[in-house]
């Protein structure tokens, strides 16, 4: 029961540091734990996969904005990038590296934020 209780609580700051020792953004811990609950990430395998994806996408929570220019996403209709400059404007941001106009629009709708007109908000923990 104790292990289950700890799992429900999410991960601790020391666990996050052990998983992502290069982490520069510990302020994301609360949001990561909220995402575990909201995303029904409720098994050790799901939790491991989610944290591994975050670590991979953000360089262990070091980069909240993709290092590359975003030109590779220019004109990518599968990402909803249908306007000139969309590739650079909607390049990967945040711990999961949200990418593409369509994904920014969908995430913004779910969060109640205008991420299409304010894409830099994805780089912030709030």
PDB file of C-alpha atoms in Angstrom:
ATOM      1  CA  UNK A   1       0.000   0.000   0.000  1.00  0.00           C
ATOM      2  CA  UNK A   2       2.835   2.399   0.815  1.00  0.00           C
ATOM      3  CA  UNK A   3       4.373   1.964  -2.641  1.00  0.00           C
ATOM      4  CA  UNK A   4       0.991   2.560  -4.279  1.00  0.00           C
ATOM      5  CA  UNK A   5       0.511   5.691  -2.178  1.00  0.00           C
ATOM      6  CA  UNK A   6       3.914   7.041  -3.227  1.00  0.00           C
ATOM      7  CA  UNK A   7       3.134   6.294  -6.843  1.00  0.00           C
ATOM      8  CA  UNK A   8      -0.134   8.203  -6.647  1.00  0.00           C
ATOM      9  CA  UNK A   9       1.763  11.182  -5.239  1.00  0.00           C
ATOM     10  CA  UNK A  10       3.941  11.271  -8.330  1.00  0.00           C
ATOM     11  CA  UNK A  11       7.649  11.883  -8.232  1.00  0.00           C
ATOM     12  CA  UNK A  12       9.732  13.780  -5.714  1.00  0.00           C
ATOM     13  CA  UNK A  13      12.329  16.428  -6.453  1.00  0.00           C
ATOM     14  CA  UNK A  14      15.114  13.981  -5.584  1.00  0.00           C
ATOM     15  CA  UNK A  15      13.635  11.410  -7.975  1.00  0.00           C
ATOM     16  CA  UNK A  16      13.405  14.033 -10.723  1.00  0.00           C
ATOM     17  CA  UNK A  17      17.050  14.948 -10.135  1.00  0.00           C
ATOM     18  CA  UNK A  18      18.062  11.279 -10.316  1.00  0.00           C
ATOM     19  CA  UNK A  19      16.088  10.745 -13.534  1.00  0.00           C
ATOM     20  CA  UNK A  20      17.185  14.017 -15.159  1.00  0.00           C
ATOM     21  CA  UNK A  21      20.440  15.118 -13.490  1.00  0.00           C
ATOM     22  CA  UNK A  22      20.974  17.939 -16.013  1.00  0.00           C
ATOM     23  CA  UNK A  23      17.554  19.467 -15.205  1.00  0.00           C
ATOM     24  CA  UNK A  24      17.574  23.276 -15.154  1.00  0.00           C
ATOM     25  CA  UNK A  25      13.852  23.671 -14.516  1.00  0.00           C
ATOM     26  CA  UNK A  26      12.823  22.056 -11.191  1.00  0.00           C
ATOM     27  CA  UNK A  27       9.789  24.373 -11.173  1.00  0.00           C
ATOM     28  CA  UNK A  28       8.132  21.928 -13.577  1.00  0.00           C
ATOM     29  CA  UNK A  29       7.852  19.191 -10.924  1.00  0.00           C
ATOM     30  CA  UNK A  30       4.339  20.161  -9.805  1.00  0.00           C
ATOM     31  CA  UNK A  31       3.184  20.333 -13.420  1.00  0.00           C
ATOM     32  CA  UNK A  32       4.734  16.960 -14.208  1.00  0.00           C
ATOM     33  CA  UNK A  33       2.922  15.417 -11.249  1.00  0.00           C
ATOM     34  CA  UNK A  34      -0.337  17.054 -12.339  1.00  0.00           C
ATOM     35  CA  UNK A  35       0.159  15.660 -15.843  1.00  0.00           C
ATOM     36  CA  UNK A  36       0.637  12.168 -14.408  1.00  0.00           C
ATOM     37  CA  UNK A  37      -2.789  12.385 -12.779  1.00  0.00           C
ATOM     38  CA  UNK A  38      -4.606  14.214 -15.581  1.00  0.00           C
ATOM     39  CA  UNK A  39      -3.104  11.988 -18.264  1.00  0.00           C
ATOM     40  CA  UNK A  40      -3.997   8.778 -16.440  1.00  0.00           C
ATOM     41  CA  UNK A  41      -0.305   7.889 -16.301  1.00  0.00           C
ATOM     42  CA  UNK A  42      -0.980   5.427 -13.533  1.00  0.00           C
ATOM     43  CA  UNK A  43       1.378   2.492 -13.968  1.00  0.00           C
ATOM     44  CA  UNK A  44       5.140   2.314 -13.534  1.00  0.00           C
ATOM     45  CA  UNK A  45       5.550   1.587 -17.266  1.00  0.00           C
ATOM     46  CA  UNK A  46       3.461   4.608 -18.303  1.00  0.00           C
ATOM     47  CA  UNK A  47       5.272   6.822 -15.833  1.00  0.00           C
ATOM     48  CA  UNK A  48       8.667   5.634 -17.089  1.00  0.00           C
ATOM     49  CA  UNK A  49       7.667   6.178 -20.724  1.00  0.00           C
ATOM     50  CA  UNK A  50       6.315   9.670 -20.029  1.00  0.00           C
ATOM     51  CA  UNK A  51       9.369  10.776 -18.062  1.00  0.00           C
ATOM     52  CA  UNK A  52      11.710   9.276 -20.657  1.00  0.00           C
ATOM     53  CA  UNK A  53       9.906  11.199 -23.397  1.00  0.00           C
ATOM     54  CA  UNK A  54      10.147  14.461 -21.437  1.00  0.00           C
ATOM     55  CA  UNK A  55      13.840  13.840 -20.783  1.00  0.00           C
ATOM     56  CA  UNK A  56      14.500  13.090 -24.443  1.00  0.00           C
ATOM     57  CA  UNK A  57      12.489  15.971 -25.894  1.00  0.00           C
ATOM     58  CA  UNK A  58      13.806  18.665 -23.556  1.00  0.00           C
ATOM     59  CA  UNK A  59      17.354  17.442 -22.957  1.00  0.00           C
ATOM     60  CA  UNK A  60      16.475  16.494 -19.378  1.00  0.00           C
ATOM     61  CA  UNK A  61      14.419  19.658 -18.856  1.00  0.00           C
ATOM     62  CA  UNK A  62      17.264  21.904 -19.971  1.00  0.00           C
ATOM     63  CA  UNK A  63      15.654  23.308 -23.112  1.00  0.00           C
ATOM     64  CA  UNK A  64      12.163  24.747 -23.190  1.00  0.00           C
ATOM     65  CA  UNK A  65      12.645  25.935 -26.766  1.00  0.00           C
ATOM     66  CA  UNK A  66      13.955  23.739 -29.548  1.00  0.00           C
ATOM     67  CA  UNK A  67      17.584  24.488 -30.372  1.00  0.00           C
ATOM     68  CA  UNK A  68      17.068  24.061 -34.126  1.00  0.00           C
ATOM     69  CA  UNK A  69      15.634  26.989 -36.077  1.00  0.00           C
ATOM     70  CA  UNK A  70      12.351  25.273 -36.944  1.00  0.00           C
ATOM     71  CA  UNK A  71      12.904  25.611 -40.687  1.00  0.00           C
ATOM     72  CA  UNK A  72      12.505  21.852 -41.018  1.00  0.00           C
ATOM     73  CA  UNK A  73       8.838  22.301 -40.055  1.00  0.00           C
ATOM     74  CA  UNK A  74       8.118  24.983 -42.656  1.00  0.00           C
ATOM     75  CA  UNK A  75       5.175  23.980 -44.857  1.00  0.00           C
ATOM     76  CA  UNK A  76       4.534  20.785 -42.879  1.00  0.00           C
ATOM     77  CA  UNK A  77       0.811  20.357 -43.444  1.00  0.00           C
ATOM     78  CA  UNK A  78       0.757  17.357 -41.101  1.00  0.00           C
ATOM     79  CA  UNK A  79       1.615  19.834 -38.325  1.00  0.00           C
ATOM     80  CA  UNK A  80      -0.888  22.414 -39.550  1.00  0.00           C
ATOM     81  CA  UNK A  81       1.897  24.758 -40.630  1.00  0.00           C
ATOM     82  CA  UNK A  82       0.059  26.460 -43.480  1.00  0.00           C
ATOM     83  CA  UNK A  83       1.358  30.037 -43.206  1.00  0.00           C
ATOM     84  CA  UNK A  84       4.802  31.331 -44.175  1.00  0.00           C
ATOM     85  CA  UNK A  85       6.983  31.352 -41.056  1.00  0.00           C
ATOM     86  CA  UNK A  86       4.942  28.739 -39.180  1.00  0.00           C
ATOM     87  CA  UNK A  87       7.907  26.354 -38.991  1.00  0.00           C
ATOM     88  CA  UNK A  88      10.000  28.780 -36.969  1.00  0.00           C
ATOM     89  CA  UNK A  89       7.063  30.226 -35.039  1.00  0.00           C
ATOM     90  CA  UNK A  90       5.663  26.877 -33.938  1.00  0.00           C
ATOM     91  CA  UNK A  91       8.879  24.944 -33.393  1.00  0.00           C
ATOM     92  CA  UNK A  92       9.240  22.702 -30.357  1.00  0.00           C
ATOM     93  CA  UNK A  93       8.592  24.318 -26.988  1.00  0.00           C
ATOM     94  CA  UNK A  94       7.986  23.191 -23.433  1.00  0.00           C
ATOM     95  CA  UNK A  95       9.053  19.972 -21.736  1.00  0.00           C
ATOM     96  CA  UNK A  96       7.329  17.821 -24.386  1.00  0.00           C
ATOM     97  CA  UNK A  97       8.469  20.101 -27.250  1.00  0.00           C
ATOM     98  CA  UNK A  98       5.014  20.889 -28.609  1.00  0.00           C
ATOM     99  CA  UNK A  99       5.453  21.429 -32.368  1.00  0.00           C
ATOM    100  CA  UNK A 100       3.252  22.762 -35.175  1.00  0.00           C
ATOM    101  CA  UNK A 101       0.435  25.283 -35.533  1.00  0.00           C
ATOM    102  CA  UNK A 102      -2.258  22.594 -35.219  1.00  0.00           C
ATOM    103  CA  UNK A 103      -0.779  21.232 -31.992  1.00  0.00           C
ATOM    104  CA  UNK A 104      -0.392  24.725 -30.518  1.00  0.00           C
ATOM    105  CA  UNK A 105      -4.040  25.424 -31.384  1.00  0.00           C
ATOM    106  CA  UNK A 106      -5.269  22.137 -29.879  1.00  0.00           C
ATOM    107  CA  UNK A 107      -3.203  22.501 -26.707  1.00  0.00           C
ATOM    108  CA  UNK A 108      -4.302  26.116 -26.363  1.00  0.00           C
ATOM    109  CA  UNK A 109      -7.943  25.117 -26.667  1.00  0.00           C
ATOM    110  CA  UNK A 110      -7.533  22.464 -23.960  1.00  0.00           C
ATOM    111  CA  UNK A 111      -5.680  24.883 -21.676  1.00  0.00           C
ATOM    112  CA  UNK A 112      -7.857  27.912 -22.370  1.00  0.00           C
ATOM    113  CA  UNK A 113      -4.897  29.861 -23.772  1.00  0.00           C
ATOM    114  CA  UNK A 114      -4.260  31.531 -27.106  1.00  0.00           C
ATOM    115  CA  UNK A 115      -1.049  29.684 -27.936  1.00  0.00           C
ATOM    116  CA  UNK A 116      -1.326  30.419 -31.658  1.00  0.00           C
ATOM    117  CA  UNK A 117      -0.916  34.150 -31.045  1.00  0.00           C
ATOM    118  CA  UNK A 118       1.309  33.687 -27.991  1.00  0.00           C
ATOM    119  CA  UNK A 119       3.476  30.628 -28.729  1.00  0.00           C
ATOM    120  CA  UNK A 120       6.143  31.704 -26.229  1.00  0.00           C
ATOM    121  CA  UNK A 121       3.714  30.800 -23.408  1.00  0.00           C
ATOM    122  CA  UNK A 122       4.530  27.147 -24.077  1.00  0.00           C
ATOM    123  CA  UNK A 123       8.046  27.828 -22.759  1.00  0.00           C
ATOM    124  CA  UNK A 124       6.729  28.798 -19.318  1.00  0.00           C
ATOM    125  CA  UNK A 125       5.724  26.439 -16.507  1.00  0.00           C
ATOM    126  CA  UNK A 126       2.393  28.172 -15.967  1.00  0.00           C
TER     127      UNK A 126
END
